[in-house]
Tab-separated table of C-alpha atoms (C1' of nucleotides) and ligand atoms in Angstrom:
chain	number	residue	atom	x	y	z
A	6	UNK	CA	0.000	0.000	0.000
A	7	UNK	CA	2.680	2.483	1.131
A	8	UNK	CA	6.388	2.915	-0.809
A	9	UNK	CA	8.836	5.039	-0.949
A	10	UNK	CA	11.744	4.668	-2.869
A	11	UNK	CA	10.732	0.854	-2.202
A	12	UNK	CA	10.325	2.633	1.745
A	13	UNK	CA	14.080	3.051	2.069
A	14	UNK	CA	15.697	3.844	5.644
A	15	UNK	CA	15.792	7.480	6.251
A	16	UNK	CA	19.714	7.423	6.571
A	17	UNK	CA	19.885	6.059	3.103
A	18	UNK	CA	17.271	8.319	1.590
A	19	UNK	CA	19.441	11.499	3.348
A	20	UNK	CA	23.033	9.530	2.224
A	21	UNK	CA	21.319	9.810	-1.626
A	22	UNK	CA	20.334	13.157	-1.345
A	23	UNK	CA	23.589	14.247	-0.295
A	24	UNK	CA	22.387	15.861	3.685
A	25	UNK	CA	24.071	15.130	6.708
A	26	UNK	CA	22.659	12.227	8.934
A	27	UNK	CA	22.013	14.191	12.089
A	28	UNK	CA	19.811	12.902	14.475
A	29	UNK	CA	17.097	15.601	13.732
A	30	UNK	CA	17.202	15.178	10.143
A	31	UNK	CA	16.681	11.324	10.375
A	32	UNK	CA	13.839	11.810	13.280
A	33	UNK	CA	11.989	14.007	11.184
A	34	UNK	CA	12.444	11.303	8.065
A	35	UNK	CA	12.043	8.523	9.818
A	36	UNK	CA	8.574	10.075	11.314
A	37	UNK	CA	6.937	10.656	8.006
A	38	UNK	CA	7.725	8.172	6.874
A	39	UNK	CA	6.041	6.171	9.847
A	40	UNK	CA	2.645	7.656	10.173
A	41	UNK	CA	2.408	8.454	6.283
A	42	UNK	CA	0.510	11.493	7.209
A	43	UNK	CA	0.256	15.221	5.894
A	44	UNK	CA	2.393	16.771	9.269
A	45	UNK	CA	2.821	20.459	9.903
A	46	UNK	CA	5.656	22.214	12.176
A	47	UNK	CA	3.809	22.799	15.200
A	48	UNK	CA	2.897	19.155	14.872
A	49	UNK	CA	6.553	18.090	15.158
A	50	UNK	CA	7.706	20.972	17.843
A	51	UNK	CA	5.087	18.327	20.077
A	52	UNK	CA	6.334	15.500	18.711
A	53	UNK	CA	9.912	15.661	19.302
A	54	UNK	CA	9.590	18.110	22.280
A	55	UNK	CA	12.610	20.777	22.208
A	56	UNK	CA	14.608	18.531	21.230
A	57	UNK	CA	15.370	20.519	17.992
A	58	UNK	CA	14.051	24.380	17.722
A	59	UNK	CA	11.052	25.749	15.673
A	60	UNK	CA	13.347	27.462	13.054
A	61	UNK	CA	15.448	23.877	12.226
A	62	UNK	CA	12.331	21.987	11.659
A	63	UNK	CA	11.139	24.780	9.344
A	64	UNK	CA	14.419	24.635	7.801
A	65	UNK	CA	14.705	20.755	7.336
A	66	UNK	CA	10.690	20.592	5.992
A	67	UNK	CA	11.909	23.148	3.292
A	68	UNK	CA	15.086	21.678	2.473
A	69	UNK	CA	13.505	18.359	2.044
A	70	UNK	CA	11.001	20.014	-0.134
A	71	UNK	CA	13.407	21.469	-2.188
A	72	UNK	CA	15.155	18.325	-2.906
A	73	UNK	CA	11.616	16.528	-3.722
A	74	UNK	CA	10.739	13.941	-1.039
A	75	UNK	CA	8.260	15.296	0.176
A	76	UNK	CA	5.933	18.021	-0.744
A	77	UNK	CA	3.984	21.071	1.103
A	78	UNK	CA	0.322	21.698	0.903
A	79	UNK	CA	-1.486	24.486	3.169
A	80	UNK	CA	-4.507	22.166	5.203
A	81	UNK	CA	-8.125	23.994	5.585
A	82	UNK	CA	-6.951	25.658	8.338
A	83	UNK	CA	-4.568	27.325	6.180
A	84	UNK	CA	-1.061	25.736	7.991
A	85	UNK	CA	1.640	24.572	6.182
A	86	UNK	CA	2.007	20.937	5.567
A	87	UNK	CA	4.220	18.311	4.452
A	88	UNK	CA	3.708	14.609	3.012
A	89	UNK	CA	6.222	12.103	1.821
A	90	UNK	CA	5.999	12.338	-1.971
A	91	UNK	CA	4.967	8.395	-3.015
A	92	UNK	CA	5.432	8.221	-6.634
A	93	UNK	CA	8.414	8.730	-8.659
A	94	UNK	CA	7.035	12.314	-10.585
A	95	UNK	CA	7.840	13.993	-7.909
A	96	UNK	CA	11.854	15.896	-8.644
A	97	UNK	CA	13.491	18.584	-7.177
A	98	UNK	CA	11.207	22.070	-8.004
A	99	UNK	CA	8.871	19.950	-9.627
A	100	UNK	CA	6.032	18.180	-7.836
A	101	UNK	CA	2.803	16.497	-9.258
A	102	UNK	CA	0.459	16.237	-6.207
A	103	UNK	CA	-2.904	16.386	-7.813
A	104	UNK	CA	-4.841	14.833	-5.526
A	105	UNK	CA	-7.291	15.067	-2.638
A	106	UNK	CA	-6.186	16.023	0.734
A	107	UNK	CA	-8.399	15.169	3.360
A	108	UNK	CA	-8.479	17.133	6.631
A	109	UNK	CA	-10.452	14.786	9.573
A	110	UNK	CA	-12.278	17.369	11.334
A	111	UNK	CA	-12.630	14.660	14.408
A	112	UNK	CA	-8.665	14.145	14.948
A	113	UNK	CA	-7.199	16.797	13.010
A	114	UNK	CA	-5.435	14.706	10.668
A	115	UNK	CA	-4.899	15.620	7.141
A	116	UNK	CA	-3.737	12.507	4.920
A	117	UNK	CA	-3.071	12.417	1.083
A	118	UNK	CA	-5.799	10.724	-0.684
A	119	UNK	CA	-3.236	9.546	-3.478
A	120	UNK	CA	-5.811	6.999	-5.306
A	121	UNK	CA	-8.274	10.281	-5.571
A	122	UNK	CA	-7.344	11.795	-8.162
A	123	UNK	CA	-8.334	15.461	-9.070
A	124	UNK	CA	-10.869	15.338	-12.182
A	125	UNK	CA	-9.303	17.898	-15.147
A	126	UNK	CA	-11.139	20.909	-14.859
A	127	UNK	CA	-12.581	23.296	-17.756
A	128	UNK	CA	-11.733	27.180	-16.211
A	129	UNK	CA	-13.452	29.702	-18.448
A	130	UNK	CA	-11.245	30.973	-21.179
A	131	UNK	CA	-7.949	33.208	-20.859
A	132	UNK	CA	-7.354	31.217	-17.068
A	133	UNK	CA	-4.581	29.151	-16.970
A	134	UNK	CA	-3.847	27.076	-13.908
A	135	UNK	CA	-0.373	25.848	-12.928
A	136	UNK	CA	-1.071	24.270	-9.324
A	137	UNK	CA	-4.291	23.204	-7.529
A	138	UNK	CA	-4.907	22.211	-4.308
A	139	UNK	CA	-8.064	20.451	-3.326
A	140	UNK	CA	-8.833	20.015	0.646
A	141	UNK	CA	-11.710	18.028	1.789
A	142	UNK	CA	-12.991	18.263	5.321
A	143	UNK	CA	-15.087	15.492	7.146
A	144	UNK	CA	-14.334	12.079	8.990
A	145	UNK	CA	-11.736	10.485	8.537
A	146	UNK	CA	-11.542	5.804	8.466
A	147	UNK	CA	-10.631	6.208	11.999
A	148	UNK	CA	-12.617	8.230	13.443
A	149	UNK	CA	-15.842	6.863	11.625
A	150	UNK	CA	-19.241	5.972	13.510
W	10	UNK	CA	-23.705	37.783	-14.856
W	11	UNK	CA	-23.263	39.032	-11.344
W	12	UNK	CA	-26.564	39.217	-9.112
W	13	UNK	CA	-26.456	39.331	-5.387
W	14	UNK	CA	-30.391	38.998	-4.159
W	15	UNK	CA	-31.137	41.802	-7.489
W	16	UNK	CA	-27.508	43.686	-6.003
W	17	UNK	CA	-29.670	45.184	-4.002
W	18	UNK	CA	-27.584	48.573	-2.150
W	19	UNK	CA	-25.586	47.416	0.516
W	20	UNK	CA	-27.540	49.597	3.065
W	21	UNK	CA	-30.645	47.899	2.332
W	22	UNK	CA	-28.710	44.461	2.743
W	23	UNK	CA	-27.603	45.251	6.494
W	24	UNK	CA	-31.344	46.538	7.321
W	25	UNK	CA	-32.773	43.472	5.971
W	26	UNK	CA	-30.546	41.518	8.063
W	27	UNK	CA	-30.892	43.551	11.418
W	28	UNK	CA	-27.316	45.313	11.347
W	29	UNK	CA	-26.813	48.776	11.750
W	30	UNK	CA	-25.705	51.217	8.683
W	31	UNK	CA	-22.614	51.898	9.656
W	32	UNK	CA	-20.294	53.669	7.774
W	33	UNK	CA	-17.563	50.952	7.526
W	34	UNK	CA	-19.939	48.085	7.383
W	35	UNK	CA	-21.621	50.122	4.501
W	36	UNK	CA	-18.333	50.442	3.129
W	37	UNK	CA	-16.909	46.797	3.183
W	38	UNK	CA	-20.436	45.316	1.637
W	39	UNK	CA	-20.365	47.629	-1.194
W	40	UNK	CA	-16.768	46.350	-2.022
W	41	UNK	CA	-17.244	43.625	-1.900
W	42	UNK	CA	-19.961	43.809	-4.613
W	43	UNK	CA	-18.224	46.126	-6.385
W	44	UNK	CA	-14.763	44.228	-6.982
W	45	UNK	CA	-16.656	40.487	-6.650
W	46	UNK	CA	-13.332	38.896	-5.486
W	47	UNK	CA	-12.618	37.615	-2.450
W	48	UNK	CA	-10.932	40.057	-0.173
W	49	UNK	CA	-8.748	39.590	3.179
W	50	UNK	CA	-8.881	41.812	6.008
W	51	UNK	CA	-5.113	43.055	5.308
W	52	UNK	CA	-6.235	43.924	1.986
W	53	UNK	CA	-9.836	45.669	3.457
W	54	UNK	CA	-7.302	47.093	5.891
W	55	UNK	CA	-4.865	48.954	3.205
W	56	UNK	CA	-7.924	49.625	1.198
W	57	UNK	CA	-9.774	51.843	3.713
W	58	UNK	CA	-6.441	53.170	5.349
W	59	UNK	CA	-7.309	53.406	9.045
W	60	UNK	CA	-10.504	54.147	8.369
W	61	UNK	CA	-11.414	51.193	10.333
W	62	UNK	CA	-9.107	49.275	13.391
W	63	UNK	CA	-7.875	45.427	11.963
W	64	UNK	CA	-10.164	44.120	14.999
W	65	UNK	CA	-13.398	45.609	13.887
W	66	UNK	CA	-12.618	44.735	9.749
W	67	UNK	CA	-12.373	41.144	10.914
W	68	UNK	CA	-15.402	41.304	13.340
W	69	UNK	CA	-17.544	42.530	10.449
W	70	UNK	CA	-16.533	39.769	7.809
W	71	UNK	CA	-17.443	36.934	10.650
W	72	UNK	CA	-20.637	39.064	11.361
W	73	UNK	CA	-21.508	38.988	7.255
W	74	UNK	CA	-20.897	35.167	6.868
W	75	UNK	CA	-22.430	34.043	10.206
W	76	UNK	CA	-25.663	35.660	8.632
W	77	UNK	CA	-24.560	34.265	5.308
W	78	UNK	CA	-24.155	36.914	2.784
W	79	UNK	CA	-20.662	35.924	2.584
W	80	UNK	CA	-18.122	32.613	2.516
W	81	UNK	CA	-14.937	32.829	3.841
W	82	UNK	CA	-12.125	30.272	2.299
W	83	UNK	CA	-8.487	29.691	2.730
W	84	UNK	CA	-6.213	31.016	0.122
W	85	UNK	CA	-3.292	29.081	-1.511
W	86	UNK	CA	-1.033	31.029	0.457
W	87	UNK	CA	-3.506	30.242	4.074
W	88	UNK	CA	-5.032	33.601	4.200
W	89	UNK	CA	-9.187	33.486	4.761
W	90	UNK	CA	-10.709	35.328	2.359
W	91	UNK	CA	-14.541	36.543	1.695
W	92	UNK	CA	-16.676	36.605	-0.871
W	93	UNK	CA	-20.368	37.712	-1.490
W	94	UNK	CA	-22.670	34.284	-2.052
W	95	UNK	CA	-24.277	35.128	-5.126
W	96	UNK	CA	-26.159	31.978	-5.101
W	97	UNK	CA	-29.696	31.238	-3.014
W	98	UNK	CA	-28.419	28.380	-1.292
W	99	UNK	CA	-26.531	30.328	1.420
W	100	UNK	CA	-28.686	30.749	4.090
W	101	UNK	CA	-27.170	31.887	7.709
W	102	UNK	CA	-24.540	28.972	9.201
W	103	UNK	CA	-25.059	26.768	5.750
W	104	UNK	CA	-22.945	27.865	2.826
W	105	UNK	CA	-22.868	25.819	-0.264
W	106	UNK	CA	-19.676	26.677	-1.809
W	107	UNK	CA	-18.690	24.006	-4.031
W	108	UNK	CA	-17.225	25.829	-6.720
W	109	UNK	CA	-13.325	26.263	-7.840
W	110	UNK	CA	-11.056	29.266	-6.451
W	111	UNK	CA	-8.982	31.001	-8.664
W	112	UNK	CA	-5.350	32.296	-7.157
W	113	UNK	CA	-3.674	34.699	-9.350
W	114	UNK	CA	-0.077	34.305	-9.234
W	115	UNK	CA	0.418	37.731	-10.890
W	116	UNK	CA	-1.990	40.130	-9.312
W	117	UNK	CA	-2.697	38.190	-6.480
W	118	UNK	CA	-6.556	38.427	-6.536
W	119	UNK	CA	-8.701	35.333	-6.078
W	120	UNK	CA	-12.214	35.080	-7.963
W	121	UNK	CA	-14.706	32.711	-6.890
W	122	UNK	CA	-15.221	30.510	-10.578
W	123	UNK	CA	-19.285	29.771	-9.804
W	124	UNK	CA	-19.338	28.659	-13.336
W	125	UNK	CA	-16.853	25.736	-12.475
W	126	UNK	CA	-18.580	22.881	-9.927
W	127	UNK	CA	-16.465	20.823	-8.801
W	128	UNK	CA	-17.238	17.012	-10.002
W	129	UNK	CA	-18.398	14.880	-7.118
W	130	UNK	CA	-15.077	12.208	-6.122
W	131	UNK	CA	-15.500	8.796	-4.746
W	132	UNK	CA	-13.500	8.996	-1.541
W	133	UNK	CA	-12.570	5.578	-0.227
W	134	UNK	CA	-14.898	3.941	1.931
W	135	UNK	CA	-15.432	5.174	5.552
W	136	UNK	CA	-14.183	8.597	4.414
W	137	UNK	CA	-17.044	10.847	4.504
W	138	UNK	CA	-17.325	14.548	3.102
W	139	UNK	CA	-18.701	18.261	4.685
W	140	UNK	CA	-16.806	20.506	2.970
W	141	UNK	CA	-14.339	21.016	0.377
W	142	UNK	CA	-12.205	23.804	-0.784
W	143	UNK	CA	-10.539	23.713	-4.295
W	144	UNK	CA	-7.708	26.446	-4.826
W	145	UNK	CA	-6.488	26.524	-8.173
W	146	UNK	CA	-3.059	28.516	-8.739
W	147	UNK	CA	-1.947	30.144	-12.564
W	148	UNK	CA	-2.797	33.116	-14.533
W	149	UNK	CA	-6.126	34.857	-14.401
W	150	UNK	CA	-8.165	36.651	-17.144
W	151	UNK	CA	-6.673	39.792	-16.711
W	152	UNK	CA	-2.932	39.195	-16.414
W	153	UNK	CA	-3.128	36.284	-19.593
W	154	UNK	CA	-0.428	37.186	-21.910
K	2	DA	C1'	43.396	15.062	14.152
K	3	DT	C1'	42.320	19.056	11.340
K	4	DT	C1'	39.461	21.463	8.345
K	5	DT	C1'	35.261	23.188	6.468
K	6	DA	C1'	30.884	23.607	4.763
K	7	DA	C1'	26.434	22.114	6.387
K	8	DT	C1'	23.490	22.391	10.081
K	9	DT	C1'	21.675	24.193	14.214
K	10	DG	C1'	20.147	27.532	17.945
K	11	DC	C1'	18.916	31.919	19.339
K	12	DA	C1'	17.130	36.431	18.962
K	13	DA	C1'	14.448	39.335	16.571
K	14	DC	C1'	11.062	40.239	13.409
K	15	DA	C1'	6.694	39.865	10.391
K	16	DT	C1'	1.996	38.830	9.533
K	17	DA	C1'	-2.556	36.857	10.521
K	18	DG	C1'	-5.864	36.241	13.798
K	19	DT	C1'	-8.247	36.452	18.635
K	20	DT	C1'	-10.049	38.210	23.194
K	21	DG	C1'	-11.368	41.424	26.931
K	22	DC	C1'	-12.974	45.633	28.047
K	23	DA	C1'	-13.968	50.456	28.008
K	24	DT	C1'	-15.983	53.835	24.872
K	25	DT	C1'	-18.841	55.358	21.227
K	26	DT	C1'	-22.960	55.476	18.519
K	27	DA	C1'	-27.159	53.985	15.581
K	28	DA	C1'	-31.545	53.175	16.369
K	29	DT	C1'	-35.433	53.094	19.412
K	30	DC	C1'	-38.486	55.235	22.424
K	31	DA	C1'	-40.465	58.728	25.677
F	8	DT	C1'	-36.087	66.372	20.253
F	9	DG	C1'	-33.545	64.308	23.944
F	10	DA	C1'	-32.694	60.073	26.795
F	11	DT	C1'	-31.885	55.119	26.594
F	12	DT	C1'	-29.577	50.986	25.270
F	13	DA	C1'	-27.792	47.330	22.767
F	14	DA	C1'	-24.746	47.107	18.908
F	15	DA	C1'	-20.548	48.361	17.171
F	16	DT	C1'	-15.997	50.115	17.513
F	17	DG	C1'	-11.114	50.991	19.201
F	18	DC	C1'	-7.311	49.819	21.813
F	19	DA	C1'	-4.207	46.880	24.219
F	20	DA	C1'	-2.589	42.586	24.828
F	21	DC	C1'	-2.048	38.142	23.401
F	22	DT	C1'	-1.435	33.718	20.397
F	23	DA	C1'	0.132	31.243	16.387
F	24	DT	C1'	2.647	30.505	12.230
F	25	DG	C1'	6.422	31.612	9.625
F	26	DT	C1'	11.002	34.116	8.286
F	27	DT	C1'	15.812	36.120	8.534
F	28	DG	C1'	20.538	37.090	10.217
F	29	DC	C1'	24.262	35.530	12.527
F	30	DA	C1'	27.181	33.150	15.610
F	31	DA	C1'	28.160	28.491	17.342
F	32	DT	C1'	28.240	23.656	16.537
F	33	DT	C1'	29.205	19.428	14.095
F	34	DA	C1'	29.177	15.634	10.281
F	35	DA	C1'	32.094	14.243	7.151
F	36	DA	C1'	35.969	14.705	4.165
F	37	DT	C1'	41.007	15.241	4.001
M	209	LIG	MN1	-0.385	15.199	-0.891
M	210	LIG	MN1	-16.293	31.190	-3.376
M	211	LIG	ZN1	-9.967	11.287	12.035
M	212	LIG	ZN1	-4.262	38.260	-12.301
DNA sequence: ATTTAATTGCAACATAGTTGCATTTAATCA
DNA sequence: TGATTAAATGCAACTATGTTGCAATTAAAT
């Protein structure tokens, strides 16, 4: 159901992609890779409690953005995001992540719908779109009934 | 092509709906039908240059789309934004909004695209929808070419 | 072990948004 | 018309997300 890279080790994936293995760096990884969910900065400041500061998480979410593992949408609430990029279109500065991006209003969690794919829209003449983002809200498997 | 209950004058709107006239309430409602995009309170703020504190600009938008005369989305960039409803179906806590946002990456204005619905999507099962949001990113109308 | 560029931490800043409370005022009424 | 009052506003203070500059640290290469 879930690859990445055939789900490589995080120290590998950051070996490839020519960062340092620091322990931050691989945490971070190693983390989206684990709950293969849409996380946000304020998300990880919890998650790995002052053990690294707001501005290096920032920092490592861009930089791993840049280089095309994962990629950044803004949720409904309008926070940044980040989601491990699972198929290979995804390069450095060039991301295809047209699909849905569902935001559980009962535990907050926003996952990539990857097998919902965003239907080709008609836009009225002299529009041209480059990007779309499409964010649904409602409840999510887990927190059904 | 743009009606807003017969774009009635926005005085008569905030009688109708029990506010008072005042002068920056009268003010925001008839921009808003005059530029028909949807507007931010920094941008209301620049616009009527401290005619009107930040606090109150954003008190009136919530007061306009609790009674439903407006919808508030979330940008591409994760700014909320207003629009008039120019649709029937908004009625006061129960918006129907399903139509595409347009982000201009030049000019920066977004446009609600009523013309556009967006197509219904078979989430996975146990996933169940309220509310959507579709930004679309690119080139509008007026900055094509 | 030394070197060095990558990475981190801290302070400071920017912008968007919210809340409490005192003051003002539009609309109602005497 | 003048008094009354609830609605609306303004101000201060606060929260949250995100960014930038710079000095200190450190992974990794030599
Ligand atoms: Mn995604
Ligand atoms: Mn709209
Ligand atoms: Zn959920
Ligand atoms: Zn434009």
């Amino acid at each position: 159901m879930f690859n990445f890279n055939e789900m490589k080790k995080a120290a590998q994936i950051l070996d490839e992609l020519g960062f340092r293995k620091t322990e931050i760096r691989l945490k971070v990884l190693d983390h989206l890779q684990k709950v293969n969910k849409a996380v946000s900065q304020p998300e990880l400041e919890i998650k790995f409690n002052k053990f690294a500061d707001r501005v290096t998480l920032y920092r490592i979410l861009s930089a791993f953005e840049a280089k095309g593992i994962i990629h950044k949408i803004m949720d409904a609430h309008g926070v940044a995001r980040y989601a491990l990029c699972n198929h290979k279109h995804c390069m450095e500065h060039q991301h295809h992540d047209e699909h849905v991006h569902f935001n559980c209003t009962e535990c907050g969690d926003v996952v990539c719908l990857d097998t919902v794919k965003i239907p080709a829209l008609k836009l009225p003449k002299a529009f041209s779109s480059a990007k779309i983002n499409l964010n649904i809200e409602g409840i999510c498997n887990h927190c059904q009934k």
